[in-house]
Amino acid sequence: MSTTTFSPVAANERIVTLDVIRGVALLGIFLMNVEFFNRPIADLDAGLPLGVTGIDHWAGWFVHVFVRGKFWTMFSLLFGMGFAVMLTRAELAGRDFFKPYVRRTLALAVFGALHYILLWAGDILFAYSIGAAFLLVIFHARPKVMVFIGVAAIACGAVLGGLTAAGVAKLPWPPFLALGVPVLLLGVCAWALRRQPLKALRNLGLMLYLVPCLGLMVVGALSPQVPQAERDRVALSEAATPAKQAEVRKDIAETQKARKEHVDEIANEARVMSKGSYAEALAWRVEHFPKQASQDVGFALFFVTGMFLLGAWFVRSGLMANPGAHLDVFRKLALFGLPMGLGISVIAAAIATTHLPGQNDALFQFSMGLSLLGNLAACLGYVGVVVLLFHSRWRAWVAPFAPAGRMALTNYLTQSLVGTLFFYGYGLGHYGTGRAWQVLFVVVVFAVQLVVSRWWLSRFRYGPMEWLWRSFTYLRLPSMRQQRLQPA
């Protein structure tokens, strides 16, 4: 893919700008994550908890509207920018890109798996590694081969599914669809990228992110806006035969069983993390990791890969190569993205902030889709604000975020270590701390991270985990110490 239209300049400035944004994103992610050091991960998609009042309610509402979903998207955007920076530098220098990035992705997958199992089940690094693998496929795979494999797999799944539905035999059709859909989608993305190398990055990124958002909204809007119990009563009354009634009762029983199992799963996780030993928590995470890894595939295919592609567009278009020369673009992002994104988030919160299973399922689903839509606009607006601040007289207020951003992986993992040791039962046991105190905890810990990051980078070139990641990527141990000039 040609890069002759791009002229990356001011490399130091570009790196600092990205690191400042990354540091801000790190704070936002911590503000969101801290809630789930005090609440089961299984309850992640339930919105705000019921029964919270006073300052804790408003702290939770503030994070829900202004923070949640806005900063993992920003972090994903930055990951895509990093991919494009690495690719562009490799192209300009004539170096191999594929093998080092494969090693980089594998290392990230290992970090993510170990983070999930050893520290905290809210890990996003493993999903990022899947998204990075998808990104490599889009950039390097042969589109025609991918499309052929995808179509063939979907066709096999459809035929086997049809035979199963007809009662001919019980055939394994779901794996074919599970393989065919992502392969076809990635193949189409790879084809589009070959046709329009720059425009496709932006358009594909937006498409991948927005499709599930709009899907949630459409399904939520079209689904019956009545409680599950009423829907069950109507279904039973409309069943024309005893056999049909038995079938409806079976479906109702299965739904109730699944809902009870989910409630039990939430209660069990809360018990283990609030009162259990580290061995119990470790065993719980080992048991649940395979399920989470499989769920990460769908999340990574649409949301993560979409943001990665959008981030790559920011770099390949030249916007992040020299952001100071494109402040008008970032001003538009701030002026339109932030009010639009936060406005949509406020509307989504007004529609539904808490999921009450069996009562407001459709309404909450619509609200989730709307909120995800707002997250993208707000994320871009936040990026615009940070870039404008960094290139203004307010630079001194955001520049301190840069060292934390340069050590983002180390700081992210440290937040999980400190958070679990402070809140979980096998640590200091403050599980269930109120939301307002959680926010204060984040502010204090992150302030310490800002100071420690600056101190560390005044002596060393990389954060500890960044050094390890870089070593695995390039298969050599880079110098850790800062080189100091010797006096004449």
GROMACS .gro file of C-alpha atoms in nm:
model
  488
    1MET     CA    1   0.000   0.000   0.000
    2SER     CA    2   0.156   0.327  -0.105
    3THR     CA    3   0.244   0.592   0.151
    4THR     CA    4   0.386   0.848  -0.092
    5THR     CA    5   0.119   1.103   0.001
    6PHE     CA    6   0.219   1.101   0.368
    7SER     CA    7   0.509   1.289   0.520
    8PRO     CA    8   0.548   1.206   0.889
    9VAL     CA    9   0.729   1.499   1.046
   10ALA     CA   10   0.817   1.609   1.396
   11ALA     CA   11   0.845   1.254   1.530
   12ASN     CA   12   0.909   1.365   1.886
   13GLU     CA   13   0.605   1.590   1.880
   14ARG     CA   14   0.390   1.312   1.739
   15ILE     CA   15   0.499   1.068   2.008
   16VAL     CA   16   0.436   1.317   2.288
   17THR     CA   17   0.093   1.405   2.153
   18LEU     CA   18  -0.007   1.039   2.137
   19ASP     CA   19   0.131   0.977   2.485
   20VAL     CA   20  -0.066   1.268   2.631
   21ILE     CA   21  -0.388   1.129   2.482
   22ARG     CA   22  -0.293   0.780   2.601
   23GLY     CA   23  -0.237   0.911   2.955
   24VAL     CA   24  -0.579   1.079   2.958
   25ALA     CA   25  -0.737   0.757   2.829
   26LEU     CA   26  -0.563   0.565   3.107
   27LEU     CA   27  -0.731   0.786   3.369
   28GLY     CA   28  -1.072   0.739   3.206
   29ILE     CA   29  -1.031   0.362   3.191
   30PHE     CA   30  -0.936   0.354   3.559
   31LEU     CA   31  -1.246   0.557   3.651
   32MET     CA   32  -1.460   0.301   3.469
   33ASN     CA   33  -1.274  -0.010   3.587
   34VAL     CA   34  -1.275   0.077   3.956
   35GLU     CA   35  -1.647   0.006   3.976
   36PHE     CA   36  -1.579  -0.355   3.880
   37PHE     CA   37  -1.315  -0.399   4.146
   38ASN     CA   38  -1.620  -0.360   4.371
   39ARG     CA   39  -1.887  -0.531   4.163
   40PRO     CA   40  -1.905  -0.859   3.968
   41ILE     CA   41  -1.779  -0.854   3.610
   42ALA     CA   42  -2.082  -1.071   3.527
   43ASP     CA   43  -2.292  -0.763   3.604
   44LEU     CA   44  -2.098  -0.549   3.354
   45ASP     CA   45  -2.387  -0.494   3.113
   46ALA     CA   46  -2.652  -0.424   3.375
   47GLY     CA   47  -2.599  -0.047   3.392
   48LEU     CA   48  -2.616   0.141   3.720
   49PRO     CA   49  -2.697  -0.068   4.027
   50LEU     CA   50  -3.031  -0.013   4.201
   51GLY     CA   51  -3.066   0.133   4.547
   52VAL     CA   52  -2.771   0.374   4.531
   53THR     CA   53  -2.852   0.724   4.653
   54GLY     CA   54  -2.688   1.056   4.736
   55ILE     CA   55  -2.334   1.137   4.629
   56ASP     CA   56  -2.267   0.774   4.533
   57HIS     CA   57  -2.555   0.787   4.287
   58TRP     CA   58  -2.430   1.107   4.127
   59ALA     CA   59  -2.071   0.982   4.112
   60GLY     CA   60  -2.195   0.666   3.939
   61TRP     CA   61  -2.417   0.865   3.704
   62PHE     CA   62  -2.130   1.100   3.614
   63VAL     CA   63  -1.898   0.812   3.527
   64HIS     CA   64  -2.179   0.633   3.341
   65VAL     CA   65  -2.251   0.935   3.119
   66PHE     CA   66  -1.917   1.116   3.085
   67VAL     CA   67  -1.663   0.835   3.116
   68ARG     CA   68  -1.791   0.483   3.058
   69GLY     CA   69  -1.725   0.364   2.704
   70LYS     CA   70  -1.551   0.685   2.602
   71PHE     CA   71  -1.200   0.589   2.702
   72TRP     CA   72  -1.159   0.224   2.605
   73THR     CA   73  -1.263   0.348   2.261
   74MET     CA   74  -0.995   0.618   2.288
   75PHE     CA   75  -0.740   0.358   2.396
   76SER     CA   76  -0.842   0.142   2.099
   77LEU     CA   77  -0.807   0.441   1.868
   78LEU     CA   78  -0.455   0.494   1.999
   79PHE     CA   79  -0.368   0.129   1.945
   80GLY     CA   80  -0.465   0.167   1.581
   81MET     CA   81  -0.251   0.481   1.562
   82GLY     CA   82   0.043   0.286   1.704
   83PHE     CA   83  -0.009   0.014   1.443
   84ALA     CA   84  -0.004   0.271   1.163
   85VAL     CA   85   0.304   0.448   1.304
   86MET     CA   86   0.493   0.117   1.324
   87LEU     CA   87   0.382   0.020   0.972
   88THR     CA   88   0.474   0.358   0.824
   89ARG     CA   89   0.818   0.357   0.985
   90ALA     CA   90   0.882   0.003   0.862
   91GLU     CA   91   0.779   0.099   0.507
   92LEU     CA   92   0.996   0.410   0.503
   93ALA     CA   93   1.296   0.221   0.638
   94GLY     CA   94   1.239  -0.085   0.419
   95ARG     CA   95   1.218  -0.311   0.726
   96ASP     CA   96   1.005  -0.622   0.775
   97PHE     CA   97   0.681  -0.541   0.953
   98PHE     CA   98   0.483  -0.863   0.957
   99LYS     CA   99   0.698  -1.087   1.177
  100PRO     CA  100   0.770  -0.829   1.451
  101TYR     CA  101   0.401  -0.737   1.467
  102VAL     CA  102   0.296  -1.101   1.491
  103ARG     CA  103   0.532  -1.139   1.788
  104ARG     CA  104   0.398  -0.815   1.935
  105THR     CA  105   0.042  -0.946   1.903
  106LEU     CA  106   0.127  -1.284   2.056
  107ALA     CA  107   0.296  -1.112   2.349
  108LEU     CA  108  -0.011  -0.895   2.401
  109ALA     CA  109  -0.231  -1.206   2.405
  110VAL     CA  110  -0.007  -1.360   2.672
  111PHE     CA  111  -0.017  -1.039   2.879
  112GLY     CA  112  -0.395  -1.030   2.847
  113ALA     CA  113  -0.445  -1.394   2.945
  114LEU     CA  114  -0.211  -1.364   3.245
  115HIS     CA  115  -0.373  -1.035   3.347
  116TYR     CA  116  -0.717  -1.197   3.341
  117ILE     CA  117  -0.613  -1.513   3.524
  118LEU     CA  118  -0.367  -1.375   3.778
  119LEU     CA  119  -0.510  -1.030   3.851
  120TRP     CA  120  -0.852  -0.926   3.726
  121ALA     CA  121  -1.128  -1.057   3.501
  122GLY     CA  122  -1.199  -0.718   3.344
  123ASP     CA  123  -0.902  -0.747   3.107
  124ILE     CA  124  -0.921  -0.587   2.761
  125LEU     CA  125  -0.569  -0.671   2.641
  126PHE     CA  126  -0.668  -1.015   2.512
  127ALA     CA  127  -0.948  -0.860   2.305
  128TYR     CA  128  -0.691  -0.612   2.172
  129SER     CA  129  -0.464  -0.898   2.066
  130ILE     CA  130  -0.755  -1.051   1.871
  131GLY     CA  131  -0.827  -0.713   1.712
  132ALA     CA  132  -0.456  -0.678   1.623
  133ALA     CA  133  -0.468  -1.020   1.455
  134PHE     CA  134  -0.776  -0.911   1.257
  135LEU     CA  135  -0.591  -0.595   1.158
  136LEU     CA  136  -0.300  -0.799   1.024
  137VAL     CA  137  -0.544  -1.011   0.824
  138ILE     CA  138  -0.708  -0.704   0.671
  139PHE     CA  139  -0.372  -0.554   0.572
  140HIS     CA  140  -0.196  -0.871   0.452
  141ALA     CA  141  -0.451  -1.138   0.353
  142ARG     CA  142  -0.560  -1.208  -0.003
  143PRO     CA  143  -0.915  -1.067  -0.029
  144LYS     CA  144  -1.043  -1.311  -0.292
  145VAL     CA  145  -0.926  -1.613  -0.093
  146MET     CA  146  -1.085  -1.477   0.226
  147VAL     CA  147  -1.417  -1.403   0.054
  148PHE     CA  148  -1.422  -1.748  -0.108
  149ILE     CA  149  -1.356  -1.926   0.224
  150GLY     CA  150  -1.615  -1.710   0.402
  151VAL     CA  151  -1.888  -1.768   0.145
  152ALA     CA  152  -1.813  -2.142   0.132
  153ALA     CA  153  -1.827  -2.176   0.511
  154ILE     CA  154  -2.154  -1.981   0.534
  155ALA     CA  155  -2.306  -2.191   0.254
  156CYS     CA  156  -2.205  -2.514   0.429
  157GLY     CA  157  -2.351  -2.387   0.754
  158ALA     CA  158  -2.676  -2.289   0.584
  159VAL     CA  159  -2.712  -2.631   0.416
  160LEU     CA  160  -2.632  -2.824   0.735
  161GLY     CA  161  -2.864  -2.598   0.933
  162GLY     CA  162  -3.144  -2.656   0.685
  163LEU     CA  163  -3.099  -3.033   0.703
  164THR     CA  164  -3.100  -3.014   1.083
  165ALA     CA  165  -3.419  -2.806   1.084
  166ALA     CA  166  -3.581  -3.052   0.845
  167GLY     CA  167  -3.506  -3.333   1.088
  168VAL     CA  168  -3.281  -3.525   0.849
  169ALA     CA  169  -3.000  -3.537   1.105
  170LYS     CA  170  -2.844  -3.329   1.379
  171LEU     CA  171  -2.550  -3.173   1.198
  172PRO     CA  172  -2.277  -2.933   1.327
  173TRP     CA  173  -2.378  -2.618   1.138
  174PRO     CA  174  -2.298  -2.336   1.391
  175PRO     CA  175  -1.915  -2.370   1.364
  176PHE     CA  176  -1.933  -2.309   0.990
  177LEU     CA  177  -2.123  -1.985   1.042
  178ALA     CA  178  -1.893  -1.887   1.331
  179LEU     CA  179  -1.598  -1.922   1.091
  180GLY     CA  180  -1.760  -1.795   0.773
  181VAL     CA  181  -1.905  -1.465   0.895
  182PRO     CA  182  -1.581  -1.311   1.032
  183VAL     CA  183  -1.370  -1.449   0.745
  184LEU     CA  184  -1.609  -1.302   0.488
  185LEU     CA  185  -1.626  -0.971   0.672
  186LEU     CA  186  -1.247  -0.945   0.702
  187GLY     CA  187  -1.211  -1.042   0.336
  188VAL     CA  188  -1.447  -0.765   0.228
  189CYS     CA  189  -1.254  -0.519   0.448
  190ALA     CA  190  -0.923  -0.633   0.292
  191TRP     CA  191  -1.071  -0.592  -0.058
  192ALA     CA  192  -1.197  -0.240   0.021
  193LEU     CA  193  -0.858  -0.145   0.166
  194ARG     CA  194  -0.684  -0.247  -0.157
  195ARG     CA  195  -0.926  -0.038  -0.362
  196GLN     CA  196  -0.910   0.280  -0.153
  197PRO     CA  197  -0.614   0.257   0.091
  198LEU     CA  198  -0.692   0.574   0.286
  199LYS     CA  199  -1.065   0.631   0.261
  200ALA     CA  200  -1.138   0.266   0.343
  201LEU     CA  201  -0.960   0.293   0.679
  202ARG     CA  202  -1.204   0.559   0.793
  203ASN     CA  203  -1.516   0.412   0.632
  204LEU     CA  204  -1.450   0.054   0.742
  205GLY     CA  205  -1.369   0.167   1.094
  206LEU     CA  206  -1.695   0.357   1.123
  207MET     CA  207  -1.892   0.073   0.963
  208LEU     CA  208  -1.757  -0.199   1.194
  209TYR     CA  209  -1.825   0.010   1.502
  210LEU     CA  210  -2.165   0.145   1.403
  211VAL     CA  211  -2.326  -0.175   1.270
  212PRO     CA  212  -2.370  -0.343   1.612
  213CYS     CA  213  -2.477  -0.010   1.766
  214LEU     CA  214  -2.754   0.033   1.512
  215GLY     CA  215  -2.840  -0.336   1.540
  216LEU     CA  216  -2.898  -0.304   1.914
  217MET     CA  217  -3.110   0.006   1.862
  218VAL     CA  218  -3.324  -0.150   1.587
  219VAL     CA  219  -3.383  -0.474   1.780
  220GLY     CA  220  -3.459  -0.278   2.097
  221ALA     CA  221  -3.701  -0.047   1.915
  222LEU     CA  222  -3.883  -0.330   1.734
  223SER     CA  223  -3.905  -0.568   2.030
  224PRO     CA  224  -4.224  -0.569   2.241
  225GLN     CA  225  -4.200  -0.299   2.509
  226VAL     CA  226  -4.380  -0.510   2.769
  227PRO     CA  227  -4.256  -0.717   3.064
  228GLN     CA  228  -4.151  -1.076   3.001
  229ALA     CA  229  -4.428  -1.211   3.225
  230GLU     CA  230  -4.692  -1.041   3.008
  231ARG     CA  231  -4.529  -1.175   2.690
  232ASP     CA  232  -4.530  -1.525   2.838
  233ARG     CA  233  -4.899  -1.495   2.933
  234VAL     CA  234  -4.993  -1.382   2.582
  235ALA     CA  235  -4.786  -1.662   2.423
  236LEU     CA  236  -4.963  -1.922   2.637
  237SER     CA  237  -5.307  -1.783   2.561
  238GLU     CA  238  -5.237  -1.785   2.188
  239ALA     CA  239  -5.109  -2.144   2.185
  240ALA     CA  240  -5.374  -2.333   1.989
  241THR     CA  241  -5.294  -2.689   2.097
  242PRO     CA  242  -5.173  -2.867   2.411
  243ALA     CA  243  -4.852  -2.955   2.229
  244LYS     CA  244  -4.793  -2.588   2.144
  245GLN     CA  245  -4.864  -2.489   2.505
  246ALA     CA  246  -4.612  -2.746   2.626
  247GLU     CA  247  -4.355  -2.600   2.387
  248VAL     CA  248  -4.423  -2.245   2.513
  249ARG     CA  249  -4.395  -2.360   2.877
  250LYS     CA  250  -4.064  -2.527   2.796
  251ASP     CA  251  -3.931  -2.203   2.644
  252ILE     CA  252  -4.048  -2.007   2.949
  253ALA     CA  253  -3.880  -2.255   3.184
  254GLU     CA  254  -3.553  -2.236   2.990
  255THR     CA  255  -3.557  -1.856   2.998
  256GLN     CA  256  -3.622  -1.852   3.373
  257LYS     CA  257  -3.349  -2.111   3.428
  258ALA     CA  258  -3.095  -1.906   3.229
  259ARG     CA  259  -3.191  -1.592   3.422
  260LYS     CA  260  -3.151  -1.772   3.756
  261GLU     CA  261  -2.814  -1.912   3.650
  262HIS     CA  262  -2.698  -1.561   3.565
  263VAL     CA  263  -2.815  -1.430   3.904
  264ASP     CA  264  -2.634  -1.717   4.076
  265GLU     CA  265  -2.320  -1.646   3.871
  266ILE     CA  266  -2.324  -1.282   3.983
  267ALA     CA  267  -2.373  -1.381   4.347
  268ASN     CA  268  -2.097  -1.642   4.331
  269GLU     CA  269  -1.847  -1.400   4.178
  270ALA     CA  270  -1.931  -1.138   4.440
  271ARG     CA  271  -1.878  -1.393   4.717
  272VAL     CA  272  -1.544  -1.512   4.580
  273MET     CA  273  -1.402  -1.166   4.519
  274SER     CA  274  -1.531  -1.010   4.842
  275LYS     CA  275  -1.458  -1.293   5.085
  276GLY     CA  276  -1.265  -1.567   4.909
  277SER     CA  277  -0.894  -1.644   4.914
  278TYR     CA  278  -0.658  -1.569   4.625
  279ALA     CA  279  -0.662  -1.940   4.536
  280GLU     CA  280  -1.043  -1.931   4.505
  281ALA     CA  281  -1.032  -1.617   4.292
  282LEU     CA  282  -0.760  -1.769   4.074
  283ALA     CA  283  -0.963  -2.088   4.024
  284TRP     CA  284  -1.272  -1.882   3.934
  285ARG     CA  285  -1.080  -1.684   3.672
  286VAL     CA  286  -0.917  -1.995   3.524
  287GLU     CA  287  -1.261  -2.152   3.487
  288HIS     CA  288  -1.417  -1.846   3.323
  289PHE     CA  289  -1.131  -1.740   3.093
  290PRO     CA  290  -1.224  -1.969   2.796
  291LYS     CA  291  -1.578  -1.831   2.791
  292GLN     CA  292  -1.453  -1.473   2.807
  293ALA     CA  293  -1.197  -1.537   2.533
  294SER     CA  294  -1.471  -1.664   2.301
  295GLN     CA  295  -1.685  -1.358   2.374
  296ASP     CA  296  -1.386  -1.133   2.302
  297VAL     CA  297  -1.386  -1.250   1.938
  298GLY     CA  298  -1.718  -1.081   1.855
  299PHE     CA  299  -1.631  -0.771   2.055
  300ALA     CA  300  -1.292  -0.747   1.883
  301LEU     CA  301  -1.430  -0.812   1.534
  302PHE     CA  302  -1.658  -0.509   1.539
  303PHE     CA  303  -1.577  -0.258   1.811
  304VAL     CA  304  -1.203  -0.309   1.861
  305THR     CA  305  -1.108  -0.360   1.497
  306GLY     CA  306  -1.332  -0.071   1.398
  307MET     CA  307  -1.153   0.166   1.635
  308PHE     CA  308  -0.814   0.027   1.529
  309LEU     CA  309  -0.888   0.107   1.165
  310LEU     CA  310  -1.012   0.453   1.255
  311GLY     CA  311  -0.694   0.514   1.456
  312ALA     CA  312  -0.482   0.398   1.162
  313TRP     CA  313  -0.668   0.649   0.943
  314PHE     CA  314  -0.575   0.933   1.181
  315VAL     CA  315  -0.206   0.854   1.128
  316ARG     CA  316  -0.207   0.758   0.760
  317SER     CA  317  -0.408   1.070   0.672
  318GLY     CA  318  -0.140   1.287   0.832
  319LEU     CA  319  -0.359   1.425   1.113
  320MET     CA  320  -0.146   1.274   1.390
  321ALA     CA  321   0.183   1.302   1.199
  322ASN     CA  322   0.170   1.676   1.260
  323PRO     CA  323  -0.139   1.759   1.471
  324GLY     CA  324  -0.034   2.121   1.513
  325ALA     CA  325  -0.090   2.173   1.141
  326HIS     CA  326  -0.444   2.033   1.158
  327LEU     CA  327  -0.588   2.207   1.462
  328ASP     CA  328  -0.893   2.311   1.260
  329VAL     CA  329  -0.987   1.942   1.225
  330PHE     CA  330  -0.941   1.876   1.596
  331ARG     CA  331  -1.139   2.191   1.675
  332LYS     CA  332  -1.430   2.053   1.471
  333LEU     CA  333  -1.402   1.718   1.652
  334ALA     CA  334  -1.420   1.900   1.985
  335LEU     CA  335  -1.701   2.139   1.891
  336PHE     CA  336  -1.924   1.877   1.728
  337GLY     CA  337  -1.814   1.543   1.870
  338LEU     CA  338  -1.820   1.629   2.238
  339PRO     CA  339  -2.164   1.796   2.259
  340MET     CA  340  -2.312   1.535   2.026
  341GLY     CA  341  -2.159   1.238   2.208
  342LEU     CA  342  -2.235   1.358   2.559
  343GLY     CA  343  -2.582   1.472   2.452
  344ILE     CA  344  -2.659   1.125   2.314
  345SER     CA  345  -2.522   0.972   2.636
  346VAL     CA  346  -2.750   1.189   2.849
  347ILE     CA  347  -3.051   1.089   2.636
  348ALA     CA  348  -2.953   0.720   2.661
  349ALA     CA  349  -2.923   0.753   3.040
  350ALA     CA  350  -3.265   0.920   3.055
  351ILE     CA  351  -3.418   0.626   2.864
  352ALA     CA  352  -3.266   0.357   3.088
  353THR     CA  353  -2.961   0.336   3.311
  354THR     CA  354  -3.037   0.001   3.477
  355HIS     CA  355  -3.129  -0.331   3.322
  356LEU     CA  356  -3.422  -0.500   3.498
  357PRO     CA  357  -3.431  -0.849   3.339
  358GLY     CA  358  -3.779  -0.940   3.227
  359GLN     CA  359  -3.909  -0.586   3.272
  360ASN     CA  360  -3.725  -0.338   3.049
  361ASP     CA  361  -3.516  -0.565   2.823
  362ALA     CA  362  -3.601  -0.395   2.493
  363LEU     CA  363  -3.578  -0.043   2.634
  364PHE     CA  364  -3.240  -0.109   2.793
  365GLN     CA  365  -3.111  -0.270   2.474
  366PHE     CA  366  -3.209   0.040   2.276
  367SER     CA  367  -3.042   0.257   2.540
  368MET     CA  368  -2.720   0.050   2.518
  369GLY     CA  369  -2.704   0.089   2.140
  370LEU     CA  370  -2.764   0.463   2.170
  371SER     CA  371  -2.500   0.492   2.440
  372LEU     CA  372  -2.242   0.308   2.228
  373LEU     CA  373  -2.319   0.549   1.945
  374GLY     CA  374  -2.257   0.843   2.178
  375ASN     CA  375  -1.934   0.687   2.303
  376LEU     CA  376  -1.773   0.711   1.959
  377ALA     CA  377  -1.864   1.076   1.908
  378ALA     CA  378  -1.759   1.170   2.262
  379CYS     CA  379  -1.431   0.980   2.227
  380LEU     CA  380  -1.341   1.177   1.915
  381GLY     CA  381  -1.449   1.497   2.089
  382TYR     CA  382  -1.225   1.422   2.388
  383VAL     CA  383  -0.933   1.355   2.153
  384GLY     CA  384  -0.995   1.691   1.987
  385VAL     CA  385  -1.002   1.870   2.324
  386VAL     CA  386  -0.677   1.709   2.443
  387VAL     CA  387  -0.494   1.792   2.119
  388LEU     CA  388  -0.617   2.153   2.131
  389LEU     CA  389  -0.511   2.190   2.494
  390PHE     CA  390  -0.169   2.042   2.420
  391HIS     CA  391  -0.117   2.295   2.140
  392SER     CA  392  -0.230   2.596   2.339
  393ARG     CA  393  -0.124   2.798   2.643
  394TRP     CA  394  -0.288   2.524   2.852
  395ARG     CA  395  -0.021   2.276   2.743
  396ALA     CA  396   0.128   2.260   3.094
  397TRP     CA  397  -0.202   2.119   3.227
  398VAL     CA  398  -0.203   1.813   2.999
  399ALA     CA  399   0.169   1.755   2.938
  400PRO     CA  400   0.209   1.568   3.273
  401PHE     CA  401  -0.009   1.290   3.129
  402ALA     CA  402   0.262   1.205   2.873
  403PRO     CA  403   0.493   0.998   3.101
  404ALA     CA  404   0.196   0.791   3.222
  405GLY     CA  405   0.095   0.740   2.858
  406ARG     CA  406   0.444   0.622   2.765
  407MET     CA  407   0.409   0.358   3.038
  408ALA     CA  408   0.044   0.279   2.962
  409LEU     CA  409   0.077  -0.101   2.974
  410THR     CA  410   0.270  -0.092   3.302
  411ASN     CA  411   0.027   0.156   3.455
  412TYR     CA  412  -0.281  -0.034   3.334
  413LEU     CA  413  -0.159  -0.359   3.492
  414THR     CA  414  -0.053  -0.172   3.807
  415GLN     CA  415  -0.403  -0.030   3.842
  416SER     CA  416  -0.542  -0.384   3.840
  417LEU     CA  417  -0.284  -0.501   4.093
  418VAL     CA  418  -0.343  -0.210   4.332
  419GLY     CA  419  -0.720  -0.213   4.282
  420THR     CA  420  -0.768  -0.584   4.348
  421LEU     CA  421  -0.532  -0.583   4.647
  422PHE     CA  422  -0.717  -0.287   4.797
  423PHE     CA  423  -1.075  -0.399   4.732
  424TYR     CA  424  -1.078  -0.779   4.708
  425GLY     CA  425  -1.122  -1.009   5.005
  426TYR     CA  426  -0.774  -1.161   4.974
  427GLY     CA  427  -0.630  -0.808   5.001
  428LEU     CA  428  -0.746  -0.526   5.227
  429GLY     CA  429  -1.109  -0.627   5.181
  430HIS     CA  430  -1.275  -0.296   5.087
  431TYR     CA  431  -1.505  -0.465   4.833
  432GLY     CA  432  -1.831  -0.274   4.787
  433THR     CA  433  -1.687   0.070   4.862
  434GLY     CA  434  -1.922   0.351   4.757
  435ARG     CA  435  -1.882   0.510   4.413
  436ALA     CA  436  -1.774   0.848   4.544
  437TRP     CA  437  -1.491   0.690   4.746
  438GLN     CA  438  -1.401   0.484   4.439
  439VAL     CA  439  -1.354   0.803   4.237
  440LEU     CA  440  -1.135   0.950   4.512
  441PHE     CA  441  -0.931   0.627   4.515
  442VAL     CA  442  -0.871   0.662   4.140
  443VAL     CA  443  -0.764   1.025   4.170
  444VAL     CA  444  -0.512   0.944   4.445
  445VAL     CA  445  -0.367   0.634   4.279
  446PHE     CA  446  -0.345   0.798   3.936
  447ALA     CA  447  -0.176   1.106   4.085
  448VAL     CA  448   0.088   0.874   4.229
  449GLN     CA  449   0.122   0.705   3.890
  450LEU     CA  450   0.184   1.041   3.723
  451VAL     CA  451   0.466   1.119   3.968
  452VAL     CA  452   0.619   0.770   3.954
  453SER     CA  453   0.599   0.757   3.573
  454ARG     CA  454   0.784   1.086   3.540
  455TRP     CA  455   1.047   0.976   3.792
  456TRP     CA  456   1.092   0.638   3.622
  457LEU     CA  457   1.128   0.779   3.271
  458SER     CA  458   1.383   1.033   3.390
  459ARG     CA  459   1.608   0.734   3.461
  460PHE     CA  460   1.489   0.464   3.222
  461ARG     CA  461   1.390   0.460   2.854
  462TYR     CA  462   1.085   0.232   2.894
  463GLY     CA  463   0.839   0.118   3.153
  464PRO     CA  464   0.906  -0.237   3.280
  465MET     CA  465   0.625  -0.401   3.082
  466GLU     CA  466   0.697  -0.186   2.774
  467TRP     CA  467   1.059  -0.302   2.786
  468LEU     CA  468   0.948  -0.666   2.805
  469TRP     CA  469   0.698  -0.617   2.522
  470ARG     CA  470   0.956  -0.447   2.302
  471SER     CA  471   1.213  -0.718   2.375
  472PHE     CA  472   0.976  -0.991   2.259
  473THR     CA  473   0.870  -0.791   1.953
  474TYR     CA  474   1.224  -0.736   1.821
  475LEU     CA  475   1.392  -1.041   1.981
  476ARG     CA  476   1.661  -0.834   2.145
  477LEU     CA  477   1.705  -0.665   2.481
  478PRO     CA  478   1.703  -0.287   2.435
  479SER     CA  479   1.904  -0.066   2.664
  480MET     CA  480   1.694   0.025   2.967
  481ARG     CA  481   1.899   0.308   3.117
  482GLN     CA  482   1.875   0.661   2.987
  483GLN     CA  483   2.201   0.767   2.826
  484ARG     CA  484   2.339   1.070   3.002
  485LEU     CA  485   2.581   1.317   2.845
  486GLN     CA  486   2.926   1.305   3.001
  487PRO     CA  487   3.077   1.640   3.106
  488ALA     CA  488   3.355   1.765   2.879
   0.00000   0.00000   0.00000
